[in-house]
PDB file of N, CA, C and O in Angstrom:
ATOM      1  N   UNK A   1       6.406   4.328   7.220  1.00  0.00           N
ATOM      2  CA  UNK A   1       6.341   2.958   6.743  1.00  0.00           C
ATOM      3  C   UNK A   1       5.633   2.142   7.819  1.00  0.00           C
ATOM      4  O   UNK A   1       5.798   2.315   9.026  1.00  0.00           O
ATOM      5  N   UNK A   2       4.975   1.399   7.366  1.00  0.00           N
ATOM      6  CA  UNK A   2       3.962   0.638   7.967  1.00  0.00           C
ATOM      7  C   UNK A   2       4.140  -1.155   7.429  1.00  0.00           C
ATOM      8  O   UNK A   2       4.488  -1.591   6.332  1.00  0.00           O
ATOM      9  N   UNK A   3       3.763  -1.862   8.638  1.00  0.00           N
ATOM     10  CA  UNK A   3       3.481  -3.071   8.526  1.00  0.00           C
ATOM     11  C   UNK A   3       3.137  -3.923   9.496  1.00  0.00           C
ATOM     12  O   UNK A   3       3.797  -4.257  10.480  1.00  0.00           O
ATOM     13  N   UNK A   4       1.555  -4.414   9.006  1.00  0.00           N
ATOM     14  CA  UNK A   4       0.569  -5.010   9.890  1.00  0.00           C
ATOM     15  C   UNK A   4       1.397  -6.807   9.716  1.00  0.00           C
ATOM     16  O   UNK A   4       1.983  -7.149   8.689  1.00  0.00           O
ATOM     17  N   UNK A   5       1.229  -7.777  11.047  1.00  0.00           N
ATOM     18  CA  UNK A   5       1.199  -9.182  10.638  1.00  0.00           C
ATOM     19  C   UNK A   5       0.439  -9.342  11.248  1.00  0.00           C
ATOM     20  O   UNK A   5       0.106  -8.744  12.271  1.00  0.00           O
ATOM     21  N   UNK A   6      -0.320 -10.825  10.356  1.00  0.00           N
ATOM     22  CA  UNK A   6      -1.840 -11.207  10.674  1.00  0.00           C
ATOM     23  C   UNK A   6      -1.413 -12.680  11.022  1.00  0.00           C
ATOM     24  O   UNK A   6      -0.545 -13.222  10.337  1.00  0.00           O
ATOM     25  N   UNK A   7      -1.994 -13.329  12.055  1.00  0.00           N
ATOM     26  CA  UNK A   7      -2.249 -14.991  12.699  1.00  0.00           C
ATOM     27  C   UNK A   7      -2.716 -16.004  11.406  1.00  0.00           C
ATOM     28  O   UNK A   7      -2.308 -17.142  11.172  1.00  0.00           O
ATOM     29  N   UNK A   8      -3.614 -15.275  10.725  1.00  0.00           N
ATOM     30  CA  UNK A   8      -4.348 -15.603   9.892  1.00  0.00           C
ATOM     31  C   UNK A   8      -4.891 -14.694   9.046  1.00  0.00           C
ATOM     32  O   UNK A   8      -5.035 -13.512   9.357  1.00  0.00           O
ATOM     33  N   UNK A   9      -5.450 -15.519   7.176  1.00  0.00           N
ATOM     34  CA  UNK A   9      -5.745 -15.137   6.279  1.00  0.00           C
ATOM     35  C   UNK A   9      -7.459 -14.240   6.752  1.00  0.00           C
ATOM     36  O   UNK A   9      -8.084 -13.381   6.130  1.00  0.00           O
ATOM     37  N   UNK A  10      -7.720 -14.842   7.927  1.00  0.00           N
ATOM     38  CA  UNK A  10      -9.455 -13.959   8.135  1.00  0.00           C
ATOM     39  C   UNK A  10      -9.326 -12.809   8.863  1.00  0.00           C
ATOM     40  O   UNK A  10     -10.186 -11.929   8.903  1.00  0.00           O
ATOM     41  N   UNK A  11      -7.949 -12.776   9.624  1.00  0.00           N
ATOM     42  CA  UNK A  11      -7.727 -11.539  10.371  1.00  0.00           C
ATOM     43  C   UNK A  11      -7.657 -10.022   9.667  1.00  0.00           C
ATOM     44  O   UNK A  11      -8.007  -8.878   9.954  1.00  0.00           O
ATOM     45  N   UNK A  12      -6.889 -10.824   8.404  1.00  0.00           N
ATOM     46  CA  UNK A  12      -6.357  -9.590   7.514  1.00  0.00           C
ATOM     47  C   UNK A  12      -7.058  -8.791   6.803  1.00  0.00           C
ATOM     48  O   UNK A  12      -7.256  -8.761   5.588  1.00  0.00           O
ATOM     49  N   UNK A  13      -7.556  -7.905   7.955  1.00  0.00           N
ATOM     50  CA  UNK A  13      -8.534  -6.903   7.317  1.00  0.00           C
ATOM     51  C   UNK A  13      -7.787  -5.452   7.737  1.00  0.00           C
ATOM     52  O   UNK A  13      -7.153  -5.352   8.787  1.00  0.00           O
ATOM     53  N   UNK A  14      -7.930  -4.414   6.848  1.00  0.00           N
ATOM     54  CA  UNK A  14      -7.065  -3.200   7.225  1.00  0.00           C
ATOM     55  C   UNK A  14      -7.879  -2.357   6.476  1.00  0.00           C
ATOM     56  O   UNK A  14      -8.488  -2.764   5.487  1.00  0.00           O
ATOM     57  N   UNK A  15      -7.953  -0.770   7.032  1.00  0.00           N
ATOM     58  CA  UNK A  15      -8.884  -0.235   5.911  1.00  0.00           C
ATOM     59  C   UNK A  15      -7.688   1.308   5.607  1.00  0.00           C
ATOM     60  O   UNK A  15      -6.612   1.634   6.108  1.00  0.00           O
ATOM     61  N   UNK A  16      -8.359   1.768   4.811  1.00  0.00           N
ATOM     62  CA  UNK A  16      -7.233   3.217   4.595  1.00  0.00           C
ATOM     63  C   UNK A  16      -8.192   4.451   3.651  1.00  0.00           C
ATOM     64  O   UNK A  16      -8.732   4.369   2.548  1.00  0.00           O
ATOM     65  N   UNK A  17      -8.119   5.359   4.461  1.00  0.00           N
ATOM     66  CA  UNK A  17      -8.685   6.566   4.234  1.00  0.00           C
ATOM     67  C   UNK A  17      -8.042   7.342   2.728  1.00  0.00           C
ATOM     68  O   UNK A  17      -6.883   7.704   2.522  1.00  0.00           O
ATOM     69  N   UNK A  18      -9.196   7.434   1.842  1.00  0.00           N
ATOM     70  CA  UNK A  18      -8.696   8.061   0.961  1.00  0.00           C
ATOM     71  C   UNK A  18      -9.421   8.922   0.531  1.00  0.00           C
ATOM     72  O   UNK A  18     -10.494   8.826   1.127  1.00  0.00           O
ATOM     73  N   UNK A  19      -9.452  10.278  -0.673  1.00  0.00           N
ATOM     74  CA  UNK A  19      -9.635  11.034  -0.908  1.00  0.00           C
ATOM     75  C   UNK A  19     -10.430  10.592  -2.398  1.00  0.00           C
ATOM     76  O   UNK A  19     -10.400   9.369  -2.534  1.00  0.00           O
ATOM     77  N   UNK A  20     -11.050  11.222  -3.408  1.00  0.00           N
ATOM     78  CA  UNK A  20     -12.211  10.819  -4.482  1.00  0.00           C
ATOM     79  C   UNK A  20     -11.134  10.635  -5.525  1.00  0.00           C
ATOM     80  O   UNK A  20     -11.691  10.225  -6.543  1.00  0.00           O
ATOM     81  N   UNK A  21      -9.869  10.757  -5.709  1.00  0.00           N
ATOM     82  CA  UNK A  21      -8.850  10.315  -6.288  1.00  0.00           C
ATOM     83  C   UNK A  21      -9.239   9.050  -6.614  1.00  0.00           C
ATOM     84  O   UNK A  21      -9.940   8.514  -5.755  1.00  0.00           O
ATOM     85  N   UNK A  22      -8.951   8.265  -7.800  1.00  0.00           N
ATOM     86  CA  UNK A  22      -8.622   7.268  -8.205  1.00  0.00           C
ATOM     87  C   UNK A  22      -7.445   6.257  -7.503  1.00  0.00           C
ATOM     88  O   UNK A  22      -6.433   6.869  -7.162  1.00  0.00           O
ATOM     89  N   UNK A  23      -7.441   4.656  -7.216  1.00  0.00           N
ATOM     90  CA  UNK A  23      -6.381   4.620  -6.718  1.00  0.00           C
ATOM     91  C   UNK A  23      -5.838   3.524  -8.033  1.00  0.00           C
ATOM     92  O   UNK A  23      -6.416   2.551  -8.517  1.00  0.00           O
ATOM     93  N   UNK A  24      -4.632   4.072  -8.327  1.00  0.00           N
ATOM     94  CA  UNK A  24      -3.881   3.374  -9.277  1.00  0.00           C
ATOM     95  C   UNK A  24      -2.725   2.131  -8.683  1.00  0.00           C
ATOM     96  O   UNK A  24      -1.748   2.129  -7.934  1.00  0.00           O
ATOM     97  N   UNK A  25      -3.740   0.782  -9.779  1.00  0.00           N
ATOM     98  CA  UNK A  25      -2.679  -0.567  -9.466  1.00  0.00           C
ATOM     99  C   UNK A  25      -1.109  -0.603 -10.280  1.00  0.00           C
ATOM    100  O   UNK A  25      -0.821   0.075 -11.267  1.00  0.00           O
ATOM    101  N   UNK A  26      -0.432  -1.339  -9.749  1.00  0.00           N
ATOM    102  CA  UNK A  26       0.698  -1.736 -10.370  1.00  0.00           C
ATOM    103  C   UNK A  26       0.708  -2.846 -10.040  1.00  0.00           C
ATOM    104  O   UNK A  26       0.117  -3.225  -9.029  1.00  0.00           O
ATOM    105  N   UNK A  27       1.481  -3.740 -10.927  1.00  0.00           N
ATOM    106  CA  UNK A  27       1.824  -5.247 -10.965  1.00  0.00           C
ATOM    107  C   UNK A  27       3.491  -5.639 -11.108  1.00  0.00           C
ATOM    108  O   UNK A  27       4.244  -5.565 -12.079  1.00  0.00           O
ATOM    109  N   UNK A  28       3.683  -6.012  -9.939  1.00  0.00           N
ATOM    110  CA  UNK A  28       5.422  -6.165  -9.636  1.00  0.00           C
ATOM    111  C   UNK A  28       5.424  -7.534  -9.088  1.00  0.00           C
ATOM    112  O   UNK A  28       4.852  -7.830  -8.039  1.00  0.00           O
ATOM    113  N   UNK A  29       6.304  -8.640 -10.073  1.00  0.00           N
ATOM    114  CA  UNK A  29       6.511  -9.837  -9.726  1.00  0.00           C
ATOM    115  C   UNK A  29       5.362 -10.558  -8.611  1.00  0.00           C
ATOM    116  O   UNK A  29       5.403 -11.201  -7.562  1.00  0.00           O
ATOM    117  N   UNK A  30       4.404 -10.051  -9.489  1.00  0.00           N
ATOM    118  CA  UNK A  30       3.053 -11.061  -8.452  1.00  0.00           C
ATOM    119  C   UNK A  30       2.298 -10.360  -7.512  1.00  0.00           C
ATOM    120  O   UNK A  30       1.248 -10.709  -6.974  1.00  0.00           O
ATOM    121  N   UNK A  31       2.944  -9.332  -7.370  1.00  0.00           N
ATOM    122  CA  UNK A  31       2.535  -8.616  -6.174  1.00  0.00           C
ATOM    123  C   UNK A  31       1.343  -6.915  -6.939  1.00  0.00           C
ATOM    124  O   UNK A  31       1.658  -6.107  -7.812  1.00  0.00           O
ATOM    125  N   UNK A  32       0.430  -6.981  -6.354  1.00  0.00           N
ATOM    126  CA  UNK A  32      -0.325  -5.654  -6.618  1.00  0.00           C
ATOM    127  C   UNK A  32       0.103  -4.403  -5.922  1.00  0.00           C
ATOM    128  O   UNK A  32      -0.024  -4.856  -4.784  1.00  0.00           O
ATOM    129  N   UNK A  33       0.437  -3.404  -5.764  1.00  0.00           N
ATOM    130  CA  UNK A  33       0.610  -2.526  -5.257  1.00  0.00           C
ATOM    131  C   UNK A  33      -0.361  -1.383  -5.375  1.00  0.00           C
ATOM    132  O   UNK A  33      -0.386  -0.917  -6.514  1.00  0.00           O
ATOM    133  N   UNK A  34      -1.260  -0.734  -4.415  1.00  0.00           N
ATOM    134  CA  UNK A  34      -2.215   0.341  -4.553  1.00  0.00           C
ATOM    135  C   UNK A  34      -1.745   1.304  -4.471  1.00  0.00           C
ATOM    136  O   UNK A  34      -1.249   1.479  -3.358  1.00  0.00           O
ATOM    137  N   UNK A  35      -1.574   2.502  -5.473  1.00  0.00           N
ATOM    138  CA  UNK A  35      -1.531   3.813  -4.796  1.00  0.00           C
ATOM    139  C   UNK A  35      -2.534   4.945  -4.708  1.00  0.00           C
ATOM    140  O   UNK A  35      -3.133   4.991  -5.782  1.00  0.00           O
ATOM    141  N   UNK A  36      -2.742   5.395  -4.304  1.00  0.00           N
ATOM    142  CA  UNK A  36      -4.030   6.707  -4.192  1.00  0.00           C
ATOM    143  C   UNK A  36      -3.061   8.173  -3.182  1.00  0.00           C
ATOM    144  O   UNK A  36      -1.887   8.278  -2.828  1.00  0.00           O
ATOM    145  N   UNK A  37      -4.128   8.966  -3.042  1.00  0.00           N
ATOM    146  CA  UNK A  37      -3.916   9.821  -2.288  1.00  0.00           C
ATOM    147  C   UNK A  37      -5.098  10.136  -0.949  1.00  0.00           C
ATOM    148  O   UNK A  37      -6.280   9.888  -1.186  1.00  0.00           O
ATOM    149  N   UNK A  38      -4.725  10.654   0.356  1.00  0.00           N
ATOM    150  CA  UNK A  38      -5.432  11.399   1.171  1.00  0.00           C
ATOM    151  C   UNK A  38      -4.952  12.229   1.570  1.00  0.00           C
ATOM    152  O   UNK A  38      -3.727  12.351   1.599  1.00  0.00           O
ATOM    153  N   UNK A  39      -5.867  13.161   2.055  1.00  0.00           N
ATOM    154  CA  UNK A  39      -5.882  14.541   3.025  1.00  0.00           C
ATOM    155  C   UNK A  39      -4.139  14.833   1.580  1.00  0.00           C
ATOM    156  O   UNK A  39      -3.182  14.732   2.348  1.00  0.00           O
ATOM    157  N   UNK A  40      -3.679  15.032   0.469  1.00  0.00           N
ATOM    158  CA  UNK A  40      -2.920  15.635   0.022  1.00  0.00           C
ATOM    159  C   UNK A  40      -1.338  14.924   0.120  1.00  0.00           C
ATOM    160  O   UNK A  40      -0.276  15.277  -0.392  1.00  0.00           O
ATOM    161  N   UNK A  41      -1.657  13.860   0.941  1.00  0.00           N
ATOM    162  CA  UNK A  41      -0.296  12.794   0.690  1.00  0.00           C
ATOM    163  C   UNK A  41      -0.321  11.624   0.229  1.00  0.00           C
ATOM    164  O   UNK A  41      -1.282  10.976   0.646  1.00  0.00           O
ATOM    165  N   UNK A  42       0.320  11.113  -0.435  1.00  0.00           N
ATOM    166  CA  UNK A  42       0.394  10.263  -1.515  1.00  0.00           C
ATOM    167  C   UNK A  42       0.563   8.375  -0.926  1.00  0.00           C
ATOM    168  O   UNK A  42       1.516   8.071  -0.209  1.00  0.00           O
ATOM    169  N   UNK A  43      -0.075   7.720  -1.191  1.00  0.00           N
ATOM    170  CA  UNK A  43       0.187   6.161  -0.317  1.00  0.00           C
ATOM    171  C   UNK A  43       0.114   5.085  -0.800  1.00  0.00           C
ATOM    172  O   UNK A  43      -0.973   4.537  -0.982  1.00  0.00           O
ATOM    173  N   UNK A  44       1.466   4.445  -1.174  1.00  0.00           N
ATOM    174  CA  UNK A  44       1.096   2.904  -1.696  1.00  0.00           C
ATOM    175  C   UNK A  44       1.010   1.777  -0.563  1.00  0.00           C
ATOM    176  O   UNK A  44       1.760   1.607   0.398  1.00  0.00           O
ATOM    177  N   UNK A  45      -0.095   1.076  -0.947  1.00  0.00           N
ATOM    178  CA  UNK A  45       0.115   0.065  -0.042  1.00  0.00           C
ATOM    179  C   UNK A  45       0.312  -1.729  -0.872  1.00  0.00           C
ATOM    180  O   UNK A  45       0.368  -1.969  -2.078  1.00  0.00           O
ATOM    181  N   UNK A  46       0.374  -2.665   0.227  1.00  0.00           N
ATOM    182  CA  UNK A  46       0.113  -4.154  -0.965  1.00  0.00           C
ATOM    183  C   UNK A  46       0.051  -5.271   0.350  1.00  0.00           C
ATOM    184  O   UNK A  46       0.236  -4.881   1.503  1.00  0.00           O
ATOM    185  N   UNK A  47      -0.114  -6.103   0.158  1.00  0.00           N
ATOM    186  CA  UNK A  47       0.354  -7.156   0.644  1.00  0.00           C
ATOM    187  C   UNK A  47       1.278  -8.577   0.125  1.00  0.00           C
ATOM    188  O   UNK A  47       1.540  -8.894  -1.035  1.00  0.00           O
ATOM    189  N   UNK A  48       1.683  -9.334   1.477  1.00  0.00           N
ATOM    190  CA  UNK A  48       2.448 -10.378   0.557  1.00  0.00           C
ATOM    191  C   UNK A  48       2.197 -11.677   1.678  1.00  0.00           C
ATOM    192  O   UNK A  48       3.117 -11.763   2.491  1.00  0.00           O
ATOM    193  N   UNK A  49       1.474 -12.347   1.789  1.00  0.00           N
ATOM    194  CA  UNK A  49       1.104 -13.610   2.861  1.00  0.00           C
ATOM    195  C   UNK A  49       0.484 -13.288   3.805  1.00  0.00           C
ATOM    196  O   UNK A  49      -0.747 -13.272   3.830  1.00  0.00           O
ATOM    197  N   UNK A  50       1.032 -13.056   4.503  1.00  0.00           N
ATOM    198  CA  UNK A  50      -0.194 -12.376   6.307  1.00  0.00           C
ATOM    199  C   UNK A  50       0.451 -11.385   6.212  1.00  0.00           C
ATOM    200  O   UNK A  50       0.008 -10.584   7.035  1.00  0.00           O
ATOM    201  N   UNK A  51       1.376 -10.912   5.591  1.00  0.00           N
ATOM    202  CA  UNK A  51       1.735  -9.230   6.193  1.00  0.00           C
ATOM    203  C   UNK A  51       1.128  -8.235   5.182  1.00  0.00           C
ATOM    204  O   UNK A  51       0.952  -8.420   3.978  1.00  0.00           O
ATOM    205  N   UNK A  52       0.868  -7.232   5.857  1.00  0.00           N
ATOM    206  CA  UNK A  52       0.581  -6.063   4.778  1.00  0.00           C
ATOM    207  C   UNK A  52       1.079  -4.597   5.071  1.00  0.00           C
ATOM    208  O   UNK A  52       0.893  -4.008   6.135  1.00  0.00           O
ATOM    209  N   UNK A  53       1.811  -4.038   3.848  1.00  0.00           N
ATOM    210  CA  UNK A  53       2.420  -2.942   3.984  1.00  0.00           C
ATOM    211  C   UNK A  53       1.752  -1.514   3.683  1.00  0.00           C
ATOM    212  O   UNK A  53       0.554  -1.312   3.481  1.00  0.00           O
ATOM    213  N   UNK A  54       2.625  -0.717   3.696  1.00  0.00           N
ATOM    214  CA  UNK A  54       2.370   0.814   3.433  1.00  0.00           C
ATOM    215  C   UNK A  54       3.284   1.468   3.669  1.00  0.00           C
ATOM    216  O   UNK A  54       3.984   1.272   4.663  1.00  0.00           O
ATOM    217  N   UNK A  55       3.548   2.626   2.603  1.00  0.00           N
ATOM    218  CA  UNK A  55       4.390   3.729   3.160  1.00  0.00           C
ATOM    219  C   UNK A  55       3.521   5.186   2.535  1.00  0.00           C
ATOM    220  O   UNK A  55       3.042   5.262   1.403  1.00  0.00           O
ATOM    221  N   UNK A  56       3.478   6.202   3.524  1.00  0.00           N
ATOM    222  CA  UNK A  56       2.787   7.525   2.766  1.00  0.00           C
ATOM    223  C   UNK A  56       3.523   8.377   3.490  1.00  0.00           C
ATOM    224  O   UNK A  56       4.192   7.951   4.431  1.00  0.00           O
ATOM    225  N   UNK A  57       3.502  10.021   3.075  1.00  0.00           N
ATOM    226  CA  UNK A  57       4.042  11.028   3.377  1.00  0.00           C
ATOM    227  C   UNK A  57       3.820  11.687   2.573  1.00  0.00           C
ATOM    228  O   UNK A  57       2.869  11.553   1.804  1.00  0.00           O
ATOM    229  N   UNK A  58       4.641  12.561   2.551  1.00  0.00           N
ATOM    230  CA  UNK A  58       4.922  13.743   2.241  1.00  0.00           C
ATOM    231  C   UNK A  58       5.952  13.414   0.738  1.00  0.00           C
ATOM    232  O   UNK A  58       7.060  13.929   0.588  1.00  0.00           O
ATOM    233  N   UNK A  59       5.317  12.478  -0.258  1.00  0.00           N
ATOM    234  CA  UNK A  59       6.336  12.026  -1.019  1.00  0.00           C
ATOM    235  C   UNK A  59       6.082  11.662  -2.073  1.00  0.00           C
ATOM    236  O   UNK A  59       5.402  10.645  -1.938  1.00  0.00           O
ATOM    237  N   UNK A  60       6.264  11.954  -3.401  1.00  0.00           N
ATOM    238  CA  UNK A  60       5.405  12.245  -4.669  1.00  0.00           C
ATOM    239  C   UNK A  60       5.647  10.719  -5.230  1.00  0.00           C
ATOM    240  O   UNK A  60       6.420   9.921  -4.699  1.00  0.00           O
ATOM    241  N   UNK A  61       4.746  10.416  -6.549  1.00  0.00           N
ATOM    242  CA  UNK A  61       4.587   9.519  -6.761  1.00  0.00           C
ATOM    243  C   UNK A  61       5.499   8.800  -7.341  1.00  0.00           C
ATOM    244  O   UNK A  61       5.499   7.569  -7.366  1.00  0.00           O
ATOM    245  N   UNK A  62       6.597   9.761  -8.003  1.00  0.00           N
ATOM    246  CA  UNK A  62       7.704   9.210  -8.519  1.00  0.00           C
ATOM    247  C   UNK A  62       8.522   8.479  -7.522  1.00  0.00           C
ATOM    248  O   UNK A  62       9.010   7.371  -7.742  1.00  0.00           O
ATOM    249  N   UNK A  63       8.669   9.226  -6.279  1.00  0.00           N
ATOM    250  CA  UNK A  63       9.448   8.628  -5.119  1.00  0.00           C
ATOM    251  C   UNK A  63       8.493   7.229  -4.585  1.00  0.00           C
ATOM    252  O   UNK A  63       9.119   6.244  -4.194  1.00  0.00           O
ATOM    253  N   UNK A  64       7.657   7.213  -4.588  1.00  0.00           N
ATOM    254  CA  UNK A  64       7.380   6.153  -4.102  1.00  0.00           C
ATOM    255  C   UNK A  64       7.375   4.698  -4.968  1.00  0.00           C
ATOM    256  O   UNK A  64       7.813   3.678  -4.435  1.00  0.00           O
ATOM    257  N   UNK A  65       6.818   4.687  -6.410  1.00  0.00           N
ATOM    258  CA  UNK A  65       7.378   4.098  -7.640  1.00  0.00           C
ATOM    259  C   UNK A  65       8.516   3.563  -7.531  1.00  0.00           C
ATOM    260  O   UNK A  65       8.746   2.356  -7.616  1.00  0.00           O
ATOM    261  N   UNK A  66       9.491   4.642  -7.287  1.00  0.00           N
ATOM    262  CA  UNK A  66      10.961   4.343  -6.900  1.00  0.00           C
ATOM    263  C   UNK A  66      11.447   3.771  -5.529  1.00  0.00           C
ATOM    264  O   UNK A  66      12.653   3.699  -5.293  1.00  0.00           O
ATOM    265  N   UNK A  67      10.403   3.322  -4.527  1.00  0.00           N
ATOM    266  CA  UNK A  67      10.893   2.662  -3.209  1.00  0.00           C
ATOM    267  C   UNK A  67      10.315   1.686  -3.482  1.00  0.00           C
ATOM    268  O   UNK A  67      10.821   0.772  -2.830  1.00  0.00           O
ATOM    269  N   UNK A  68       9.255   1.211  -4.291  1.00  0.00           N
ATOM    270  CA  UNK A  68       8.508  -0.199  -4.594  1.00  0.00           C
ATOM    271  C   UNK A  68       9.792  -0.934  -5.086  1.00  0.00           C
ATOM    272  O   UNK A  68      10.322  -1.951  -4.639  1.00  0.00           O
ATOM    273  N   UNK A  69      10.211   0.021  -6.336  1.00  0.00           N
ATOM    274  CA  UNK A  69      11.029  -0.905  -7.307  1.00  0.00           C
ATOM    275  C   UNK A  69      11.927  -1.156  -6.484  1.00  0.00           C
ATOM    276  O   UNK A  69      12.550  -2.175  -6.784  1.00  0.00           O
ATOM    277  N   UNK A  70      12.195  -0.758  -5.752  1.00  0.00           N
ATOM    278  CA  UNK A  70      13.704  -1.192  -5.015  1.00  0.00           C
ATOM    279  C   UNK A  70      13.285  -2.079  -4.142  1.00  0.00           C
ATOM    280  O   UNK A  70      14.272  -2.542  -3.571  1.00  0.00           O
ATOM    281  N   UNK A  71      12.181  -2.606  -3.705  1.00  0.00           N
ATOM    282  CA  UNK A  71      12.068  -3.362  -2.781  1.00  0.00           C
ATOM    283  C   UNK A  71      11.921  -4.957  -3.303  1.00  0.00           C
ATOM    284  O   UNK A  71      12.035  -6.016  -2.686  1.00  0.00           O
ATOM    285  N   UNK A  72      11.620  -4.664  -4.705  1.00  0.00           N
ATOM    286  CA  UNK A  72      11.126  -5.732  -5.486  1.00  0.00           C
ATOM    287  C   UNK A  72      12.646  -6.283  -6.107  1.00  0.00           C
ATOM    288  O   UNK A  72      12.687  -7.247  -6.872  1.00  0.00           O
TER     289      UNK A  72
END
Protein backbone atom coordinates (compact mmCIF):
# COMPACT_ATOMS: atom_id res chain seq x y z
CA UNK A 1 0.00 0.00 0.00
CA UNK A 2 1.11 3.17 -1.12
CA UNK A 3 0.49 6.86 -0.58
CA UNK A 4 2.04 9.89 -2.18
CA UNK A 5 1.04 13.70 -0.50
CA UNK A 6 1.45 16.53 -2.77
CA UNK A 7 2.05 20.61 -1.52
CA UNK A 8 0.14 21.18 -4.47
CA UNK A 9 -2.35 20.35 -7.36
CA UNK A 10 0.98 20.87 -10.05
CA UNK A 11 3.15 18.63 -8.02
CA UNK A 12 0.85 15.73 -8.43
CA UNK A 13 2.37 13.91 -10.95
CA UNK A 14 3.04 10.01 -10.41
CA UNK A 15 3.56 7.56 -13.15
CA UNK A 16 3.02 3.55 -12.93
CA UNK A 17 4.37 0.85 -15.01
CA UNK A 18 2.03 -1.29 -16.73
CA UNK A 19 1.76 -4.16 -18.94
CA UNK A 20 -0.51 -3.99 -22.71
CA UNK A 21 -3.44 -5.01 -20.44
CA UNK A 22 -6.24 -2.73 -20.48
CA UNK A 23 -6.65 -0.66 -17.36
CA UNK A 24 -10.19 -0.90 -16.02
CA UNK A 25 -12.13 2.30 -14.29
CA UNK A 26 -14.51 2.09 -11.48
CA UNK A 27 -16.63 4.82 -10.07
CA UNK A 28 -17.06 4.84 -6.15
CA UNK A 29 -18.78 7.85 -4.53
CA UNK A 30 -16.87 10.37 -6.78
CA UNK A 31 -13.87 8.82 -6.72
CA UNK A 32 -12.23 6.90 -10.00
CA UNK A 33 -10.30 4.04 -9.19
CA UNK A 34 -7.70 2.47 -11.93
CA UNK A 35 -6.97 -1.00 -12.10
CA UNK A 36 -4.56 -2.73 -14.59
CA UNK A 37 -1.88 -5.18 -14.27
CA UNK A 38 2.21 -5.34 -14.40
CA UNK A 39 5.06 -7.65 -14.60
CA UNK A 40 1.78 -10.30 -13.51
CA UNK A 41 0.46 -8.36 -10.36
CA UNK A 42 -2.58 -6.77 -10.22
CA UNK A 43 -2.87 -2.65 -9.09
CA UNK A 44 -5.51 -0.27 -8.27
CA UNK A 45 -4.70 3.04 -7.87
CA UNK A 46 -6.95 6.70 -7.45
CA UNK A 47 -6.66 9.76 -5.97
CA UNK A 48 -8.59 12.04 -3.54
CA UNK A 49 -7.22 15.98 -3.10
CA UNK A 50 -3.34 16.06 -2.99
CA UNK A 51 -3.04 12.53 -1.95
CA UNK A 52 -2.77 9.65 -4.19
CA UNK A 53 -3.04 6.02 -3.51
CA UNK A 54 -2.21 2.45 -4.52
CA UNK A 55 -2.16 -0.93 -3.42
CA UNK A 56 -0.64 -4.01 -5.73
CA UNK A 57 0.65 -7.48 -5.04
CA UNK A 58 0.29 -10.52 -5.28
CA UNK A 59 -3.64 -10.15 -5.12
CA UNK A 60 -6.41 -10.91 -7.56
CA UNK A 61 -8.88 -8.64 -8.66
CA UNK A 62 -11.62 -9.75 -6.62
CA UNK A 63 -9.47 -8.97 -3.50
CA UNK A 64 -8.71 -5.81 -4.40
CA UNK A 65 -12.49 -4.75 -5.54
CA UNK A 66 -13.03 -5.93 -2.11
CA UNK A 67 -10.37 -3.50 -0.25
CA UNK A 68 -11.71 -0.44 -2.40
CA UNK A 69 -15.21 -1.22 -1.22
CA UNK A 70 -14.26 -1.27 2.18
CA UNK A 71 -12.48 1.77 2.13
CA UNK A 72 -15.32 3.61 0.58
Amino acid sequence: IRCNLYNNYKDRIYFYEKDNNDVKKISINDLTFYLFTNNESNVVTWQSGLAEYSIDGDLTVDELNSMINSIM
